[in-house]
PDB file of C-alpha atoms in Angstrom:
ATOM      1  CA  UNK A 273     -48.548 -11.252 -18.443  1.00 52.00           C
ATOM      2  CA  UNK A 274     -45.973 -13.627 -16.562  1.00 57.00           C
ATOM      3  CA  UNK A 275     -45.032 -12.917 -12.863  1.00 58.00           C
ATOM      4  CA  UNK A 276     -41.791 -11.860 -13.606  1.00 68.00           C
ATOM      5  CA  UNK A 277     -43.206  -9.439 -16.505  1.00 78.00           C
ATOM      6  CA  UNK A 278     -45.407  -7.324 -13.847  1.00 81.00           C
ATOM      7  CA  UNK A 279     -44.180  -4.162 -12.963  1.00 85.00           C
ATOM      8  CA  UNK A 280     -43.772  -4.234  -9.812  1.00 83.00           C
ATOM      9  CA  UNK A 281     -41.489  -7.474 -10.186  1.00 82.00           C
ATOM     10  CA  UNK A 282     -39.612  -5.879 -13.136  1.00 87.00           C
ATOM     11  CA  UNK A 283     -38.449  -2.869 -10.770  1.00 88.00           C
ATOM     12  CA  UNK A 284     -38.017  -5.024  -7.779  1.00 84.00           C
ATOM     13  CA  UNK A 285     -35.389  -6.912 -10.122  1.00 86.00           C
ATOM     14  CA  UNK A 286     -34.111  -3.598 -11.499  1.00 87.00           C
ATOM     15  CA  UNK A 287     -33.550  -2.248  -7.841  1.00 88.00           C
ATOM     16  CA  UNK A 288     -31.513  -5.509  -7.120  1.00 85.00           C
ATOM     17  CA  UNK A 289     -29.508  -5.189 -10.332  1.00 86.00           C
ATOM     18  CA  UNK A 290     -28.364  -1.454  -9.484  1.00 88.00           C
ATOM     19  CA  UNK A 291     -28.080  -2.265  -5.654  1.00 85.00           C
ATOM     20  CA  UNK A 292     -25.682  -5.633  -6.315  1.00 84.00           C
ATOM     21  CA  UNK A 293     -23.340  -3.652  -8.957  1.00 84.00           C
ATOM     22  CA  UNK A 294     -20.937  -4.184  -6.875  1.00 83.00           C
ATOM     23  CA  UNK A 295     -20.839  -8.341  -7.608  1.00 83.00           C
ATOM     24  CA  UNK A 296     -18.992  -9.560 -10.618  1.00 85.00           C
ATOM     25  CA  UNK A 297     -21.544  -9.529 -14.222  1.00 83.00           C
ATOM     26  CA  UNK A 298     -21.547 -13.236 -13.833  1.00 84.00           C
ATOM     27  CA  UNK A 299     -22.673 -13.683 -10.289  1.00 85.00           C
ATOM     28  CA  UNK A 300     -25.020 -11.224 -10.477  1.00 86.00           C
ATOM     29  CA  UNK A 301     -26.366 -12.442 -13.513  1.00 88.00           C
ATOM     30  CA  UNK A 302     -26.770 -15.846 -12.029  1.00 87.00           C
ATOM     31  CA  UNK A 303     -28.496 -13.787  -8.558  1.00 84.00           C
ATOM     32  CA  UNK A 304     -31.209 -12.179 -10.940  1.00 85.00           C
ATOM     33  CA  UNK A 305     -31.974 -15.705 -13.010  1.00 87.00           C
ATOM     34  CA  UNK A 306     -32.870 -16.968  -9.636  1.00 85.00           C
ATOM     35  CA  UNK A 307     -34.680 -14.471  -8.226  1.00 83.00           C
ATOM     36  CA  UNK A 308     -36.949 -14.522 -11.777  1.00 85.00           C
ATOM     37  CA  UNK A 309     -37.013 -18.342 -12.086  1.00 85.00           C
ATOM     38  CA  UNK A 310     -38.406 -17.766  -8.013  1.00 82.00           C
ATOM     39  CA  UNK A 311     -40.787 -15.311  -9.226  1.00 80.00           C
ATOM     40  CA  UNK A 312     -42.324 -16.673 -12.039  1.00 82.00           C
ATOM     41  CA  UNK A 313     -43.234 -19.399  -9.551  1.00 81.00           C
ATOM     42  CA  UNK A 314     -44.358 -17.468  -6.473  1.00 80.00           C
ATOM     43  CA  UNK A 315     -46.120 -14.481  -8.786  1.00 78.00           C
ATOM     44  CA  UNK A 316     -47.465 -16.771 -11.336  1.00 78.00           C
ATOM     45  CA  UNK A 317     -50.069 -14.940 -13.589  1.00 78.00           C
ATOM     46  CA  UNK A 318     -50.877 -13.078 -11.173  1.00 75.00           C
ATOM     47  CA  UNK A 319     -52.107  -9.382 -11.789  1.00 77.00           C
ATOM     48  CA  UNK A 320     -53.375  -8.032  -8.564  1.00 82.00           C
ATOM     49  CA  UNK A 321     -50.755  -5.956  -6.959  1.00 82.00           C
ATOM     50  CA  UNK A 322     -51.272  -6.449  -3.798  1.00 86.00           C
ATOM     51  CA  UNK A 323     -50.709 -10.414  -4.204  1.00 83.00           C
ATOM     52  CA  UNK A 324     -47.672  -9.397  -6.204  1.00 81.00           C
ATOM     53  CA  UNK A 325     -45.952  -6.818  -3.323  1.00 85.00           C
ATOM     54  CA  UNK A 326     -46.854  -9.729  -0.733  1.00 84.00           C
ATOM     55  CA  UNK A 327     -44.719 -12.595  -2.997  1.00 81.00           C
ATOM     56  CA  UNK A 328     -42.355  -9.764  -2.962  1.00 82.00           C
ATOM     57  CA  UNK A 329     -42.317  -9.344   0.677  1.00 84.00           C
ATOM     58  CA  UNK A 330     -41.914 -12.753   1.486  1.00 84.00           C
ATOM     59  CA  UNK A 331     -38.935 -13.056  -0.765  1.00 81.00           C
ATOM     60  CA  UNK A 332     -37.366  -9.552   1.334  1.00 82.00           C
ATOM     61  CA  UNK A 333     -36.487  -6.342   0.514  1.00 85.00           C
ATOM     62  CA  UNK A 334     -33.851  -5.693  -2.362  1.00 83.00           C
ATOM     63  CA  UNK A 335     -31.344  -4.535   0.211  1.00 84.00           C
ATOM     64  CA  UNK A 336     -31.624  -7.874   2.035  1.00 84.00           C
ATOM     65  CA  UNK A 337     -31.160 -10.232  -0.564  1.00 84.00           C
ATOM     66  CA  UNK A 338     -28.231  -7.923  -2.059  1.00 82.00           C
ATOM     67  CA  UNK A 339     -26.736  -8.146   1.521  1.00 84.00           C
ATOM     68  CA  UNK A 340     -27.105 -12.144   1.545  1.00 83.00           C
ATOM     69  CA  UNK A 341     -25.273 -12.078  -1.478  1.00 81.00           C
ATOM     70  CA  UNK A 342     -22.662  -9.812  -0.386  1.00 82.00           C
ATOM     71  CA  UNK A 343     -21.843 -11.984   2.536  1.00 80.00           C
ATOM     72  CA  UNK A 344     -21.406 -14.919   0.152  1.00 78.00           C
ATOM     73  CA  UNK A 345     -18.462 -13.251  -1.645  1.00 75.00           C
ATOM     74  CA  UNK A 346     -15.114 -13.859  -0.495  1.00 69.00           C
ATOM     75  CA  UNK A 347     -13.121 -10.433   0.902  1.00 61.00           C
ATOM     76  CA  UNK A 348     -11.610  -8.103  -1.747  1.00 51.00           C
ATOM     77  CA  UNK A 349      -7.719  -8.477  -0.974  1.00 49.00           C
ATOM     78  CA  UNK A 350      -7.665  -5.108  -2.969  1.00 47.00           C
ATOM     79  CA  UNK A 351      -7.794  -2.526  -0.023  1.00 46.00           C
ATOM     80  CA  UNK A 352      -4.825  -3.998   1.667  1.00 45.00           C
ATOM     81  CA  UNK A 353      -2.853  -3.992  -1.244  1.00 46.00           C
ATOM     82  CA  UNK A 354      -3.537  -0.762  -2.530  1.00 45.00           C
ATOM     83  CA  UNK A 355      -2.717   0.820   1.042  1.00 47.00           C
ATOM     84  CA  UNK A 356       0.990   1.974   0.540  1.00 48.00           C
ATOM     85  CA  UNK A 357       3.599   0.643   2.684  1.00 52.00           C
ATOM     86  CA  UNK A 358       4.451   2.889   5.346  1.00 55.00           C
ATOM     87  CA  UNK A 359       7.093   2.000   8.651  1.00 58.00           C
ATOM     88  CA  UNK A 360       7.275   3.904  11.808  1.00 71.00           C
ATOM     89  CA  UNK A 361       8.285   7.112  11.883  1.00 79.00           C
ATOM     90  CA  UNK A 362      10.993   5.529  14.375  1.00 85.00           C
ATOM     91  CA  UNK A 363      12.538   3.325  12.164  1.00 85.00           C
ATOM     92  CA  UNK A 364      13.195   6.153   9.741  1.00 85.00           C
ATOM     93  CA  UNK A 365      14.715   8.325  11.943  1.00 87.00           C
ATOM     94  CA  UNK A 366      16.873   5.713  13.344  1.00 88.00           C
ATOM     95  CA  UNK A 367      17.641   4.726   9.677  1.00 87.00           C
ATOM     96  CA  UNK A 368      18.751   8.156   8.871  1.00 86.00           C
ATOM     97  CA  UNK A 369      20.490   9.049  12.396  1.00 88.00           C
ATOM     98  CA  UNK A 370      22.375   5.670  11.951  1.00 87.00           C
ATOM     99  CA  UNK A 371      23.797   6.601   8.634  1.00 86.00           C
ATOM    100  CA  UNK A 372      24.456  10.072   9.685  1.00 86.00           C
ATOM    101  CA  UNK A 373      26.601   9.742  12.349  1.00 86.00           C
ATOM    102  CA  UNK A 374      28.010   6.257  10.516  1.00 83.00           C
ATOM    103  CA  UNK A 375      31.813   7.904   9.928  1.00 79.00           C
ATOM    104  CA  UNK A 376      32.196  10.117  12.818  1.00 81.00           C
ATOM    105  CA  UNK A 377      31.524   6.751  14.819  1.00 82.00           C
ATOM    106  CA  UNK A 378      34.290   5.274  12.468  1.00 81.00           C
ATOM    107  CA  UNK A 379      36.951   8.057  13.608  1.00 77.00           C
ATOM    108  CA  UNK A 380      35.681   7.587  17.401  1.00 83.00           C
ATOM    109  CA  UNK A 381      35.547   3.272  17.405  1.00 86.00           C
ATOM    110  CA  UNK A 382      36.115   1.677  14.533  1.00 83.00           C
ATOM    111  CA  UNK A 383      34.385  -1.314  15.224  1.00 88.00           C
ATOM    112  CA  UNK A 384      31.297   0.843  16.217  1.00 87.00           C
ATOM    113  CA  UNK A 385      31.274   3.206  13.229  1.00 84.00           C
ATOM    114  CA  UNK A 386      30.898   0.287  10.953  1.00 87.00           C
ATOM    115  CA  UNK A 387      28.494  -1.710  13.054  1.00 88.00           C
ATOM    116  CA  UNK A 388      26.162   1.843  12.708  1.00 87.00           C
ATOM    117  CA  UNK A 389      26.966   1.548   8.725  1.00 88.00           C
ATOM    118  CA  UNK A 390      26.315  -2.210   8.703  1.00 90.00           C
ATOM    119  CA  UNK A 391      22.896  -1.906  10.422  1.00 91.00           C
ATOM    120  CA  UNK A 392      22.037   1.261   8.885  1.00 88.00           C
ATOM    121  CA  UNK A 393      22.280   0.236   5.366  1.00 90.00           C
ATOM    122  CA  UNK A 394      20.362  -3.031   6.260  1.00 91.00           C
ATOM    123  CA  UNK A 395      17.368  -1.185   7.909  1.00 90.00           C
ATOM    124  CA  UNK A 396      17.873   1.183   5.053  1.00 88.00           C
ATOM    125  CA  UNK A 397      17.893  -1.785   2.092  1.00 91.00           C
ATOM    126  CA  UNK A 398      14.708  -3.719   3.807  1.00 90.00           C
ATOM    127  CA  UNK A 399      12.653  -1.090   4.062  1.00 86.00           C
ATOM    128  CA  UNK A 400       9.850  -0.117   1.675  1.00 84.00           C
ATOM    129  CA  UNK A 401       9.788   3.368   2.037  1.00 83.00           C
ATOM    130  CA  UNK A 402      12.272   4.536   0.118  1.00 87.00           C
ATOM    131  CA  UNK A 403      12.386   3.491  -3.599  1.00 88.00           C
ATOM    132  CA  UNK A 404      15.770   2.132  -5.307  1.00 90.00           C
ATOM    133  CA  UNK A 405      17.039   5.299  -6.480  1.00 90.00           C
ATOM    134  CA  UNK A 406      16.998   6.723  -2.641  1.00 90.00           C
ATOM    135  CA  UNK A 407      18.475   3.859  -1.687  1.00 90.00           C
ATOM    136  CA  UNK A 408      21.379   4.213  -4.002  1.00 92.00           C
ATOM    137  CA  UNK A 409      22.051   7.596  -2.837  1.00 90.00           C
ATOM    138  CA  UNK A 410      21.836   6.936   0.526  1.00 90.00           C
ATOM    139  CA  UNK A 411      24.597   4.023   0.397  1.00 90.00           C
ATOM    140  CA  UNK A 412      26.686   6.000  -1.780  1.00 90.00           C
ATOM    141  CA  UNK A 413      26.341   9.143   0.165  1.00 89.00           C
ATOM    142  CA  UNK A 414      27.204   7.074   3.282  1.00 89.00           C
ATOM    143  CA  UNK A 415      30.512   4.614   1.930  1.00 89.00           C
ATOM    144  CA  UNK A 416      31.748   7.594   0.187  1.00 87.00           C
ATOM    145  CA  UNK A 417      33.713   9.044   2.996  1.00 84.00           C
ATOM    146  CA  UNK A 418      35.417   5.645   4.015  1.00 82.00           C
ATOM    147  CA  UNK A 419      37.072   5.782   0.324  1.00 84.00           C
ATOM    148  CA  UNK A 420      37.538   9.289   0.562  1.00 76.00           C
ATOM    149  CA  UNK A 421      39.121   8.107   4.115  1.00 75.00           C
ATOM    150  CA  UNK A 422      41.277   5.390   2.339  1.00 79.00           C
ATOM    151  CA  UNK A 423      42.284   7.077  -0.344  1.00 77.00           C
ATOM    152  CA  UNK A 424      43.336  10.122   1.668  1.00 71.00           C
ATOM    153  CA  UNK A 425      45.556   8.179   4.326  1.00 73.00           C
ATOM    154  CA  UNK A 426      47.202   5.987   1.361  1.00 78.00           C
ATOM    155  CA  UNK A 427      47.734   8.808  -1.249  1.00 74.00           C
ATOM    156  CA  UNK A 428      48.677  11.590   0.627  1.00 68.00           C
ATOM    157  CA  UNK A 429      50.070   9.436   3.525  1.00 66.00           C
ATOM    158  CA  UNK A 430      53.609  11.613   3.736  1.00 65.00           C
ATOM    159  CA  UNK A 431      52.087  14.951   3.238  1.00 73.00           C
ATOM    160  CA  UNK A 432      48.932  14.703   5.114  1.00 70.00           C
ATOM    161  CA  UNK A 433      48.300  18.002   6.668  1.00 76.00           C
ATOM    162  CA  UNK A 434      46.192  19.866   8.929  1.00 82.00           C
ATOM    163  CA  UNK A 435      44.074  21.226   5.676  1.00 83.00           C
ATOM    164  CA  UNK A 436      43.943  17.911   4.226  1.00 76.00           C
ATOM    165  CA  UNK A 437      42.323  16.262   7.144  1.00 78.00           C
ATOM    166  CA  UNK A 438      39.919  18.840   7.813  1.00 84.00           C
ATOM    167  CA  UNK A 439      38.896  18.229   4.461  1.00 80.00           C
ATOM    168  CA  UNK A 440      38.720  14.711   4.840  1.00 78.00           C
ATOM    169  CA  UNK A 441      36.715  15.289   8.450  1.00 82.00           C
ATOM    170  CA  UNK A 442      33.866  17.538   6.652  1.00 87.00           C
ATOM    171  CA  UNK A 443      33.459  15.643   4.109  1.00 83.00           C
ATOM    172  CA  UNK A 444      33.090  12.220   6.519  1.00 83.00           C
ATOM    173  CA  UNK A 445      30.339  14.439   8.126  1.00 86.00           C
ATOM    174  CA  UNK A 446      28.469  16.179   5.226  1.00 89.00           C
ATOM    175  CA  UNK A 447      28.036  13.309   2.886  1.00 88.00           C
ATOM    176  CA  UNK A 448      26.759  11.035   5.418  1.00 88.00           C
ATOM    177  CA  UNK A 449      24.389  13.916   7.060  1.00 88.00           C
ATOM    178  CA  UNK A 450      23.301  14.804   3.472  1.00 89.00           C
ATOM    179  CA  UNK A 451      22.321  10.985   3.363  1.00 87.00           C
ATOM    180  CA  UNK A 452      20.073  11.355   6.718  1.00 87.00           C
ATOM    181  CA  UNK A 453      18.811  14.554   5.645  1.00 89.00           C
ATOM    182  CA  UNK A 454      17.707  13.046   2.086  1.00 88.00           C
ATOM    183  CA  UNK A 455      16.073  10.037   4.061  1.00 87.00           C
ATOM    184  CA  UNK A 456      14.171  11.924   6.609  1.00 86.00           C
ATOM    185  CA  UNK A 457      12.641  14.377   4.073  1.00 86.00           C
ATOM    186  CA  UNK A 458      11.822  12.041   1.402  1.00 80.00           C
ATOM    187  CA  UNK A 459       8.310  11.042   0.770  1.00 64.00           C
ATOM    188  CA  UNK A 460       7.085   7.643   1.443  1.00 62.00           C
ATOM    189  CA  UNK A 461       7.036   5.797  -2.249  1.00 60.00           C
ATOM    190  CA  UNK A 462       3.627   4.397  -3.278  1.00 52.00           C
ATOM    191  CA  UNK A 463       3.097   1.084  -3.181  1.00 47.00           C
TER     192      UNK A 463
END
């Protein structure tokens, strides 16, 4: 019998093999073929078990030489990638409070109102929270009542009345709101 034939080498080996699964087939492959091309040296034709257990102690336990060879492997990237993307809670609500008040801030400033549009829809667009579809929503939930706005003042401009610009004023503040509502309750998509 060869050293690396004796049983208590040949479960040594086996407790490596399940204990390194975790390395790819061909490095741990290549960790075993050492460890018996080492053995058949130190264990020779040796039978007595207790010279056999002391070659194994010298080499170390199974857990020590799998944790040498875990150290050698370069870091998994994988758990960082597979964590979805999430932003501050702040940066949603902003997002959402942004767009939501983005054409009553038109009626009150001009300049202001669109600013709030301008940099909502740009926190809104680089953010990975949201996916496309959201996104789309949210923008066309938000511009709608500027064309609504246009359209009113340069189709009905002679015969704009009290009823027509209420309904022009709720739906500048629904269709955005329904925007920030649809942003703030929306789960986080998975990255």
């Amino acid at each position: 019998m060869t050293g690396t034939e004796h049983p208590l080498v040949t479960d040594y080996l086996a407790t490596i093999e399940r204990e390194a699964s975790f390395l790819p087939s061909g490095r741990r492959e290549e960790l075993l073929a050492d460890l018996r091309e080492h053995l058949a040296v130190a264990v020779g034709e040796e039978d007595d078990p207790e010279a056999v257990r002391a070659a194994l102690e010298r080499l170390g336990s199974p857990s020590a030489i799998v944790a040498a060879a875990r150290a050698e492997e370069p870091e998994a990237p994988t758990a960082a990638v597979a964590a979805p993307r999430t932003q501050p809670r702040t940066r949603t609500i902003v997002t959402a409070v942004l767009l939501g008040i983005s054409s009553i801030a038109v009626f009150a400033a001009p300049f202001i109102g669109l600013a709030a549009i301008i940099a909502g829809l740009g926190l809104l667009w680089t953010s990975g929270t949201w996916d496309r579809a959201t996104k789309v929503l949210a923008t066309t939930l938000t511009l709608a009542p500027l064309v609504v706005i246009a359209l009113g003042f340069l189709l009905l401009a002679a015969r704009l009345g009290v009823v027509e610009l209420l309904v022009i004023l709720t739906l500048s503040i629904a269709l955005p709101a329904t925007a920030a509502v649809r942003l703030l309750r929306t789960q986080p998509k998975a990255a």
